[in-house]
CSV table of C-alpha atoms in Angstrom, one decimal:
chain,number,residue,atom,x,y,z
A,1,MET,CA,-30.4,-10.4,112.4
A,2,ARG,CA,-30.3,-9.2,108.8
A,3,PRO,CA,-29.5,-5.6,108.0
A,4,PRO,CA,-32.4,-3.4,106.9
A,5,GLY,CA,-33.2,-3.7,103.2
A,6,PHE,CA,-31.3,-7.0,102.8
A,7,SER,CA,-34.4,-8.7,101.6
A,8,ASN,CA,-34.9,-6.0,99.0
A,9,PHE,CA,-31.3,-6.4,97.8
A,10,LEU,CA,-31.8,-10.2,97.3
A,11,LEU,CA,-35.0,-9.6,95.3
A,12,LEU,CA,-33.2,-7.0,93.1
A,13,ALA,CA,-30.3,-9.3,92.5
A,14,SER,CA,-32.5,-12.2,91.6
A,15,SER,CA,-34.4,-10.0,89.1
A,16,LEU,CA,-31.2,-8.9,87.4
A,17,LEU,CA,-29.9,-12.4,87.2
A,18,PHE,CA,-33.1,-13.6,85.5
A,19,ALA,CA,-33.1,-10.7,83.1
A,20,GLY,CA,-29.5,-11.4,82.2
A,21,LEU,CA,-30.1,-15.0,81.4
A,22,SER,CA,-33.2,-14.2,79.4
A,23,ALA,CA,-31.0,-11.9,77.2
A,24,VAL,CA,-28.7,-14.7,76.2
A,25,PRO,CA,-29.2,-15.8,72.5
A,26,GLN,CA,-31.1,-19.0,72.0
A,27,SER,CA,-28.2,-20.3,70.0
A,28,PHE,CA,-25.9,-20.0,73.0
A,29,SER,CA,-26.0,-23.0,75.2
A,30,PRO,CA,-24.1,-22.7,78.5
A,31,SER,CA,-24.3,-26.5,78.8
A,32,LEU,CA,-21.9,-27.2,75.8
A,33,ARG,CA,-19.2,-27.5,78.4
A,34,SER,CA,-19.8,-28.8,81.9
A,35,TRP,CA,-17.3,-26.3,83.4
A,36,PRO,CA,-14.5,-24.1,82.0
A,37,GLY,CA,-11.8,-26.2,80.5
A,38,ALA,CA,-14.0,-29.2,80.2
A,39,ALA,CA,-14.3,-31.2,77.0
A,40,CYS,CA,-16.8,-29.8,74.4
A,41,ARG,CA,-20.1,-31.8,74.3
A,42,LEU,CA,-20.4,-31.1,70.5
A,43,SER,CA,-18.8,-33.3,67.9
A,44,ARG,CA,-16.0,-31.6,65.9
A,45,ALA,CA,-18.2,-31.6,62.8
A,46,GLU,CA,-21.1,-30.0,64.7
A,47,SER,CA,-18.9,-27.4,66.3
A,48,GLU,CA,-17.4,-26.4,62.9
A,49,ARG,CA,-20.9,-26.4,61.3
A,50,ARG,CA,-22.0,-23.8,63.8
A,51,CYS,CA,-18.9,-21.7,63.1
A,52,ARG,CA,-19.3,-21.8,59.4
A,53,ALA,CA,-21.3,-19.3,57.3
A,54,PRO,CA,-24.7,-20.6,56.2
A,55,GLY,CA,-24.6,-22.5,52.9
A,56,GLN,CA,-20.8,-23.0,53.1
A,57,PRO,CA,-19.6,-26.6,52.5
A,58,PRO,CA,-17.5,-28.5,55.0
A,59,GLY,CA,-13.9,-27.5,54.8
A,60,SER,CA,-14.5,-23.9,54.1
A,61,ALA,CA,-13.2,-21.1,56.3
A,62,LEU,CA,-14.5,-21.0,59.9
A,63,CYS,CA,-15.5,-17.7,61.4
A,64,HIS,CA,-14.9,-16.1,58.0
A,65,GLY,CA,-11.2,-16.7,58.6
A,66,ARG,CA,-11.2,-13.9,61.2
A,67,GLY,CA,-11.3,-15.9,64.4
A,68,ARG,CA,-11.2,-19.4,65.9
A,69,CYS,CA,-14.0,-21.8,66.6
A,70,ASP,CA,-14.4,-22.8,70.3
A,71,CYS,CA,-17.0,-25.5,70.8
A,72,GLY,CA,-19.4,-24.0,68.2
A,73,VAL,CA,-18.7,-20.4,69.2
A,74,CYS,CA,-16.5,-17.9,67.2
A,75,ILE,CA,-13.9,-16.1,69.2
A,76,CYS,CA,-13.0,-13.2,66.9
A,77,HIS,CA,-9.5,-11.8,66.5
A,78,VAL,CA,-9.0,-8.2,67.8
A,79,THR,CA,-6.4,-6.3,65.8
A,80,GLU,CA,-5.4,-2.7,65.3
A,81,PRO,CA,-6.7,-0.3,64.1
A,82,GLY,CA,-10.1,-2.0,64.5
A,83,MET,CA,-11.7,-5.3,65.2
A,84,PHE,CA,-13.8,-8.1,63.8
A,85,PHE,CA,-17.2,-8.7,65.3
A,86,GLY,CA,-20.5,-10.5,64.8
A,87,PRO,CA,-21.7,-14.1,65.6
A,88,LEU,CA,-19.5,-15.5,62.8
A,89,CYS,CA,-16.9,-12.6,62.8
A,90,GLU,CA,-18.5,-11.5,59.6
A,91,CYS,CA,-18.3,-7.8,60.3
A,92,HIS,CA,-15.2,-5.5,60.1
A,93,GLU,CA,-15.8,-2.0,61.2
A,94,TRP,CA,-13.3,-0.3,58.8
A,95,VAL,CA,-14.1,-2.1,55.6
A,96,CYS,CA,-16.4,0.5,54.1
A,97,GLU,CA,-14.9,1.8,50.9
A,98,THR,CA,-13.9,5.4,50.5
A,99,TYR,CA,-15.6,7.9,48.2
A,100,ASP,CA,-14.1,11.3,47.5
A,101,GLY,CA,-11.6,10.8,50.2
A,102,SER,CA,-14.2,10.0,52.9
A,103,THR,CA,-15.6,6.8,54.2
A,104,CYS,CA,-19.4,6.5,53.8
A,105,ALA,CA,-21.5,9.6,54.0
A,106,GLY,CA,-23.8,7.7,56.3
A,107,THR,CA,-23.0,5.2,59.0
A,108,CYS,CA,-20.7,2.4,58.3
A,109,HIS,CA,-22.0,-0.9,59.7
A,110,CYS,CA,-20.5,-4.2,59.0
A,111,GLY,CA,-18.9,-3.0,55.8
A,112,ARG,CA,-22.0,-1.4,54.3
A,113,CYS,CA,-23.2,2.2,54.4
A,114,LYS,CA,-26.5,2.9,56.1
A,115,CYS,CA,-27.9,6.1,54.8
A,116,ASP,CA,-29.5,8.7,57.1
A,117,ASN,CA,-33.2,8.5,56.0
A,118,SER,CA,-34.7,9.0,59.5
A,119,ASP,CA,-37.7,10.8,57.9
A,120,GLY,CA,-38.4,7.7,55.7
A,121,SER,CA,-38.1,9.7,52.5
A,122,GLY,CA,-35.3,7.5,51.0
A,123,LEU,CA,-33.8,10.6,49.3
A,124,VAL,CA,-30.3,9.7,50.5
A,125,TYR,CA,-28.9,6.6,48.7
A,126,GLY,CA,-26.0,5.1,46.9
A,127,LYS,CA,-23.3,2.7,47.7
A,128,PHE,CA,-21.5,5.4,49.8
A,129,CYS,CA,-24.7,7.3,50.5
A,130,GLU,CA,-23.2,9.9,48.1
A,131,CYS,CA,-26.5,10.8,46.5
A,132,ASP,CA,-28.7,13.3,48.2
A,133,ASP,CA,-31.8,14.1,46.2
A,134,ARG,CA,-32.8,16.7,48.8
A,135,GLU,CA,-30.5,19.0,46.9
A,136,CYS,CA,-33.0,19.0,44.0
A,137,ILE,CA,-36.0,20.3,46.1
A,138,ASP,CA,-36.9,23.9,45.1
A,139,ASP,CA,-37.0,26.1,48.1
A,140,GLU,CA,-40.1,28.0,47.0
A,141,THR,CA,-42.3,25.3,45.5
A,142,GLU,CA,-40.8,22.5,47.6
A,143,GLU,CA,-41.1,20.4,44.5
A,144,MET,CA,-38.4,18.1,43.1
A,145,CYS,CA,-36.6,20.1,40.4
A,146,GLY,CA,-39.4,22.7,40.5
A,147,GLY,CA,-41.7,20.2,38.9
A,148,HIS,CA,-39.9,20.7,35.6
A,149,GLY,CA,-37.3,17.9,35.6
A,150,LYS,CA,-36.0,14.8,37.1
A,151,CYS,CA,-33.5,14.4,39.9
A,152,TYR,CA,-30.6,11.9,39.8
A,153,CYS,CA,-28.0,11.7,42.5
A,154,GLY,CA,-28.6,15.3,43.7
A,155,ASN,CA,-28.6,16.9,40.1
A,156,CYS,CA,-31.6,18.1,38.2
A,157,TYR,CA,-32.1,17.2,34.6
A,158,CYS,CA,-34.5,19.7,33.2
A,159,LYS,CA,-37.3,19.2,30.6
A,160,ALA,CA,-37.0,21.1,27.3
A,161,GLY,CA,-37.5,24.8,27.8
A,162,TRP,CA,-36.4,24.9,31.4
A,163,HIS,CA,-33.0,25.4,32.9
A,164,GLY,CA,-31.3,26.3,36.2
A,165,ASP,CA,-29.9,24.3,39.1
A,166,LYS,CA,-33.4,23.3,40.1
A,167,CYS,CA,-35.1,23.9,36.7
A,168,GLU,CA,-36.5,27.1,38.0
A,169,PHE,CA,-36.0,29.2,34.9
A,170,GLN,CA,-38.0,29.0,31.7
A,171,CYS,CA,-36.6,29.9,28.3
A,172,ASP,CA,-38.2,32.7,26.4
A,173,ILE,CA,-37.5,30.9,23.1
A,174,THR,CA,-38.8,27.5,21.9
A,175,PRO,CA,-36.7,24.4,22.3
A,176,TRP,CA,-36.4,24.2,18.5
A,177,GLU,CA,-35.0,27.8,18.3
A,178,SER,CA,-32.7,27.0,21.2
A,179,LYS,CA,-31.3,24.0,19.4
A,180,ARG,CA,-30.9,26.0,16.2
A,181,ARG,CA,-28.9,28.7,17.9
A,182,CYS,CA,-26.6,26.2,19.5
A,183,THR,CA,-25.9,24.2,16.4
A,184,SER,CA,-22.3,24.6,15.1
A,185,PRO,CA,-21.4,24.8,11.4
A,186,ASP,CA,-20.6,21.1,11.4
A,187,GLY,CA,-24.2,20.3,12.6
A,188,LYS,CA,-23.3,19.4,16.2
A,189,ILE,CA,-24.8,20.9,19.3
A,190,CYS,CA,-22.2,23.2,20.8
A,191,SER,CA,-19.6,21.3,18.7
A,192,ASN,CA,-19.9,18.5,21.3
A,193,ARG,CA,-17.8,20.7,23.5
A,194,GLY,CA,-20.4,22.4,25.6
A,195,THR,CA,-24.0,22.5,26.9
A,196,CYS,CA,-26.8,24.4,25.3
A,197,VAL,CA,-28.9,26.6,27.7
A,198,CYS,CA,-31.7,28.6,26.1
A,199,GLY,CA,-29.9,29.1,22.8
A,200,GLU,CA,-26.5,29.8,24.3
A,201,CYS,CA,-23.5,27.4,24.5
A,202,SER,CA,-21.7,27.1,27.8
A,203,CYS,CA,-18.4,25.7,26.6
A,204,HIS,CA,-16.4,23.1,28.5
A,205,ASP,CA,-12.8,24.1,29.3
A,206,VAL,CA,-10.9,20.8,29.3
A,207,ASP,CA,-8.0,22.3,31.1
A,208,PRO,CA,-8.8,24.7,34.0
A,209,THR,CA,-5.4,26.4,33.6
A,210,GLY,CA,-6.3,27.4,30.1
A,211,ASP,CA,-3.2,25.8,28.7
A,212,TRP,CA,-4.2,24.2,25.4
A,213,GLY,CA,-7.7,24.1,26.7
A,214,ASP,CA,-9.4,27.4,25.8
A,215,ILE,CA,-12.6,26.3,24.1
A,216,HIS,CA,-14.7,29.3,23.0
A,217,GLY,CA,-16.9,30.6,20.2
A,218,ASP,CA,-20.7,31.1,19.9
A,219,THR,CA,-21.1,27.3,19.3
A,220,CYS,CA,-17.8,26.2,21.0
A,221,GLU,CA,-16.3,25.7,17.6
A,222,CYS,CA,-12.9,27.1,18.5
A,223,ASP,CA,-10.4,24.9,20.4
A,224,GLU,CA,-7.0,26.6,21.0
A,225,ARG,CA,-5.5,23.1,21.3
A,226,ASP,CA,-5.6,23.1,17.5
A,227,CYS,CA,-3.0,25.8,17.6
A,228,ARG,CA,-0.4,23.2,18.3
A,229,ALA,CA,-0.2,22.6,14.5
A,230,VAL,CA,1.0,26.2,14.0
A,231,TYR,CA,3.5,26.2,16.9
A,232,ASP,CA,7.0,27.2,15.7
A,233,ARG,CA,9.6,25.6,17.8
A,234,TYR,CA,12.4,28.0,16.8
A,235,SER,CA,10.6,31.2,17.8
A,236,ASP,CA,8.9,29.3,20.7
A,237,ASP,CA,5.7,31.0,19.7
A,238,PHE,CA,2.6,30.4,17.7
A,239,CYS,CA,2.5,31.5,14.1
A,240,SER,CA,6.2,32.1,14.1
A,241,GLY,CA,5.7,35.1,16.3
A,242,HIS,CA,4.2,37.0,13.3
A,243,GLY,CA,0.5,36.4,13.9
A,244,GLN,CA,-2.3,35.4,16.2
A,245,CYS,CA,-3.8,31.9,16.4
A,246,ASN,CA,-7.6,31.9,16.3
A,247,CYS,CA,-9.5,28.6,16.2
A,248,GLY,CA,-6.3,26.7,15.2
A,249,ARG,CA,-5.6,29.1,12.3
A,250,CYS,CA,-3.0,31.8,12.0
A,251,ASP,CA,-4.1,35.4,11.4
A,252,CYS,CA,-0.8,36.9,10.2
A,253,LYS,CA,0.4,40.3,10.8
A,254,ALA,CA,1.0,42.7,7.9
A,255,GLY,CA,3.9,41.6,5.8
A,256,TRP,CA,3.7,37.9,6.6
A,257,HIS,CA,1.7,34.9,5.3
A,258,GLY,CA,1.8,31.1,5.2
A,259,LYS,CA,0.3,28.4,7.4
A,260,LYS,CA,2.6,29.5,10.3
A,261,CYS,CA,3.0,33.1,9.1
A,262,GLU,CA,6.6,32.0,8.3
A,263,HIS,CA,6.7,33.6,4.8
A,264,PRO,CA,7.5,37.3,4.4
A,265,GLN,CA,5.4,39.0,1.7
A,266,SER,CA,8.5,40.8,0.6
A,267,CYS,CA,9.9,37.5,-0.7
A,268,THR,CA,9.5,37.1,-4.5
A,269,LEU,CA,9.2,33.3,-4.0
A,270,SER,CA,5.9,31.6,-3.3
A,271,ALA,CA,5.6,29.8,0.0
A,272,GLU,CA,5.7,26.4,-1.7
A,273,GLU,CA,8.8,27.3,-3.7
A,274,SER,CA,10.5,28.7,-0.6
A,275,ILE,CA,9.9,25.4,1.3
A,276,ARG,CA,11.0,23.3,-1.7
A,277,ARG,CA,14.4,25.1,-1.8
A,278,CYS,CA,14.9,24.7,1.9
A,279,GLN,CA,14.2,21.0,1.8
A,280,GLY,CA,16.8,19.9,-0.7
A,281,SER,CA,17.0,16.1,-0.5
A,282,SER,CA,15.6,16.1,3.0
A,283,ASP,CA,11.9,15.3,3.9
A,284,LEU,CA,11.8,18.4,6.1
A,285,PRO,CA,12.7,22.1,5.4
A,286,CYS,CA,16.2,22.8,6.6
A,287,SER,CA,16.6,19.1,7.5
A,288,GLY,CA,14.5,19.8,10.6
A,289,ARG,CA,17.5,21.7,12.0
A,290,GLY,CA,16.8,25.3,11.0
A,291,LYS,CA,14.3,27.9,10.0
A,292,CYS,CA,13.3,28.5,6.4
A,293,GLU,CA,12.6,32.1,5.2
A,294,CYS,CA,12.3,32.9,1.6
A,295,GLY,CA,14.1,29.8,0.4
A,296,LYS,CA,17.1,30.2,2.7
A,297,CYS,CA,17.9,28.2,5.9
A,298,THR,CA,19.1,29.6,9.2
A,299,CYS,CA,20.5,26.7,11.1
A,300,TYR,CA,20.0,26.3,14.8
A,301,PRO,CA,21.5,26.8,17.3
A,302,PRO,CA,22.6,30.3,16.1
A,303,GLU,CA,26.3,30.8,16.1
A,304,ASP,CA,26.9,27.0,16.6
A,305,HIS,CA,29.1,26.1,13.6
A,306,ARG,CA,28.5,22.4,14.2
A,307,VAL,CA,25.2,22.7,12.3
A,308,TYR,CA,25.8,23.9,8.8
A,309,GLY,CA,25.1,23.4,5.1
A,310,LYS,CA,22.7,25.0,2.6
A,311,THR,CA,19.8,23.0,4.0
A,312,CYS,CA,21.4,22.4,7.5
A,313,GLU,CA,22.2,18.9,6.3
A,314,CYS,CA,25.4,18.7,8.3
A,315,ASP,CA,25.2,18.2,12.0
A,316,ASP,CA,28.6,17.5,13.6
A,317,ARG,CA,26.9,17.1,17.0
A,318,ARG,CA,26.1,13.6,15.9
A,319,CYS,CA,29.8,12.7,16.1
A,320,GLU,CA,29.8,13.4,19.9
A,321,ASP,CA,29.0,11.0,22.7
A,322,LEU,CA,27.1,11.9,25.8
A,323,ASP,CA,30.3,13.4,27.3
A,324,GLY,CA,31.0,15.6,24.2
A,325,VAL,CA,34.0,13.6,23.0
A,326,VAL,CA,34.2,13.7,19.2
A,327,CYS,CA,34.5,10.4,17.4
A,328,GLY,CA,35.8,8.8,20.7
A,329,GLY,CA,39.0,10.7,20.3
A,330,HIS,CA,40.0,8.4,17.5
A,331,GLY,CA,38.8,10.1,14.4
A,332,THR,CA,37.5,13.3,12.8
A,333,CYS,CA,34.0,14.4,12.0
A,334,SER,CA,32.8,15.3,8.5
A,335,CYS,CA,29.2,16.5,8.0
A,336,GLY,CA,27.9,14.5,11.0
A,337,ARG,CA,29.9,11.3,10.2
A,338,CYS,CA,33.0,10.0,11.9
A,339,VAL,CA,36.1,9.2,9.8
A,340,CYS,CA,38.1,6.9,12.0
A,341,GLU,CA,41.8,6.6,12.4
A,342,ARG,CA,43.5,3.4,11.4
A,343,GLY,CA,42.9,0.6,14.0
A,344,TRP,CA,39.5,1.9,15.1
A,345,PHE,CA,35.9,1.5,13.8
A,346,GLY,CA,32.3,2.1,14.8
A,347,LYS,CA,29.8,4.9,14.5
A,348,LEU,CA,31.8,6.9,17.0
A,349,CYS,CA,35.2,5.2,16.4
A,350,GLN,CA,34.7,3.6,19.8
A,351,HIS,CA,35.9,0.0,18.9
A,352,PRO,CA,39.6,-1.0,18.5
A,353,ARG,CA,40.3,-3.5,15.7
A,354,LYS,CA,42.9,-5.3,17.9
A,355,CYS,CA,41.8,-6.9,21.1
A,356,ASN,CA,44.1,-7.8,24.0
A,357,MET,CA,41.7,-10.2,25.8
A,358,THR,CA,40.6,-13.8,25.2
A,359,GLU,CA,37.3,-14.6,23.5
A,360,GLU,CA,35.9,-15.9,26.9
A,361,GLN,CA,36.9,-12.7,28.7
A,362,SER,CA,35.3,-10.7,26.0
A,363,LYS,CA,32.0,-12.6,26.1
A,364,ASN,CA,31.8,-12.3,29.9
A,365,LEU,CA,31.8,-8.6,29.5
A,366,CYS,CA,29.1,-8.6,26.8
A,367,GLU,CA,26.6,-10.7,28.8
A,368,SER,CA,23.5,-8.8,29.9
A,369,ALA,CA,21.8,-9.5,33.3
A,370,ASP,CA,19.8,-12.4,31.8
A,371,GLY,CA,23.0,-14.1,30.7
A,372,ILE,CA,22.3,-13.5,27.0
A,373,LEU,CA,25.1,-12.1,24.8
A,374,CYS,CA,24.3,-8.5,23.8
A,375,SER,CA,20.6,-9.3,24.5
A,376,GLY,CA,20.6,-11.4,21.4
A,377,LYS,CA,20.6,-8.2,19.3
A,378,GLY,CA,24.3,-7.8,18.4
A,379,SER,CA,27.8,-9.2,18.4
A,380,CYS,CA,30.6,-9.0,20.9
A,381,HIS,CA,33.9,-7.4,20.1
A,382,CYS,CA,36.7,-7.0,22.7
A,383,GLY,CA,34.2,-6.8,25.7
A,384,LYS,CA,31.8,-4.4,24.0
A,385,CYS,CA,28.5,-5.0,22.2
A,386,ILE,CA,28.2,-4.0,18.5
A,387,CYS,CA,24.4,-3.7,18.0
A,388,SER,CA,22.8,-5.0,14.8
A,389,ALA,CA,23.0,-2.5,11.9
A,390,GLU,CA,19.9,-4.0,10.4
A,391,GLU,CA,17.9,-2.7,13.4
A,392,TRP,CA,19.0,0.9,13.5
A,393,TYR,CA,16.9,1.6,16.6
A,394,ILE,CA,18.8,-0.9,18.9
A,395,SER,CA,21.3,0.7,21.2
A,396,GLY,CA,22.7,0.6,24.7
A,397,GLU,CA,25.7,-1.0,26.4
A,398,PHE,CA,24.1,-4.4,26.0
A,399,CYS,CA,21.9,-3.6,22.9
A,400,ASP,CA,19.0,-3.6,25.4
A,401,CYS,CA,17.6,-0.2,24.4
A,402,ASP,CA,15.1,0.8,21.7
A,403,ASP,CA,15.6,4.3,20.3
A,404,ARG,CA,12.0,4.2,19.0
A,405,ASP,CA,10.9,4.8,22.6
A,406,CYS,CA,12.4,8.3,22.5
A,407,ASP,CA,10.0,11.1,21.8
A,408,LYS,CA,9.8,12.6,18.3
A,409,HIS,CA,8.9,15.9,16.8
A,410,ASP,CA,8.5,16.7,13.1
A,411,GLY,CA,9.2,13.0,12.6
A,412,LEU,CA,12.7,13.2,14.1
A,413,ILE,CA,13.9,11.3,17.2
A,414,CYS,CA,14.7,13.9,19.8
A,415,THR,CA,14.0,16.4,16.9
A,416,GLY,CA,17.6,16.0,15.8
A,417,ASN,CA,18.6,18.2,18.7
A,418,GLY,CA,19.8,15.6,21.1
A,419,ILE,CA,20.9,12.0,21.6
A,420,CYS,CA,18.5,9.2,22.4
A,421,SER,CA,19.8,7.4,25.5
A,422,CYS,CA,17.9,4.3,26.3
A,423,GLY,CA,14.5,5.7,25.7
A,424,ASN,CA,15.2,9.3,26.9
A,425,CYS,CA,16.3,12.3,25.0
A,426,GLU,CA,19.5,13.9,26.2
A,427,CYS,CA,19.3,17.4,24.7
A,428,TRP,CA,22.2,19.5,23.4
A,429,ASP,CA,22.8,22.9,24.8
A,430,GLY,CA,20.1,25.4,24.1
A,431,TRP,CA,17.3,22.8,23.6
A,432,ASN,CA,14.7,21.5,26.0
A,433,GLY,CA,11.5,19.5,26.0
A,434,ASN,CA,10.8,15.7,26.0
A,435,ALA,CA,11.8,15.6,22.3
A,436,CYS,CA,14.3,18.5,22.5
A,437,GLU,CA,11.9,20.5,20.4
A,438,ILE,CA,12.0,23.8,22.3
A,439,TRP,CA,14.8,26.3,21.6
A,440,LEU,CA,15.7,28.1,24.8
A,441,GLY,CA,18.6,30.1,23.4
A,442,ALA,CA,18.6,33.8,24.0
A,443,GLU,CA,19.4,34.9,20.5
A,444,TYR,CA,17.3,34.7,17.4
A,445,PRO,CA,18.4,35.6,13.9
């Protein structure tokens, strides 16, 4: 005797089995193998064809290279942190690219973003679904950009005479008048540094911190970055500390004049004559090592007797190596040049004339990492490289450095206030900056 309801159970089971079989894709054929482990009924070529992406020639990757082909069916690899899926392992659930730090503003499906447009409006679009034109709809009129502009990627671009985030405001002046008011003296709209809104320029500040980026003026004509030209490195201030920089020009305090307000009016010399006297035979006033006032040089650093001369032409710091040793301990310094003792030579008297090693031993010490003697840019003497004098900028233990890579200021490498060491400036005491151009000393003359 069967338990009550047993017939109903058999009927339900039969229905479920039929439904399950009907859901199997037509491409799936359970008869490809007679039983588990049996030989595949498909030929190898046919099996691989079914596992290959449509249109791909024989020999190309099976299952997109993300799985193995088993009798015409792709068995996809499962790996962390996600998995491959799809009939041909063509989908990879984490392959959606990122935008603004997030992955797909919609739904990531098989490597592509599907945007949320359930209402059928199509207002959300873009490769990352990053554009949402619903942001352009005016809350009051419910029109796109208030009916006075066009929307692109969530931003309104207004017609002439209209402005606002959603083009909701109308100018009280004509477009021609608005353009006229925004035109800078050089004929450009807001000097190409801002946006004209109803006759007023909204200037772009290229640096939010305000450092060298304060763009201002009725037509954005002033850019304080232009003040770099009037920066005085000795006083570490604009306009030599004797004026105010406006639109890249110095407005000097009473008693001072000159491009950088560097010239006192009490001086009987003209600014040009003052600079001429401070230059001497150098291309720069005070040889780039001092401050010129009324035709006289004050050498920097103050109280450092190593820099001296009428135009600061002598700099005995140039006789020192990175460790501060003068002329290698084998000579004396005279106006920035080493006078070597007998038996020594070199820019810093660092090379002995007599050598106690064989030529082979010497060459082994001069070979650079690539096996070339002194990088092919110098000669070897007693185990040390002497770089070519014809190429003044070549330096380094193996002549492998280029001093032209060091930063310059006022046309001088390391501003003359440091030593170029393989592309980097090693500043002397009191100086700082990439080119040793900033004086940090506490005293000023």
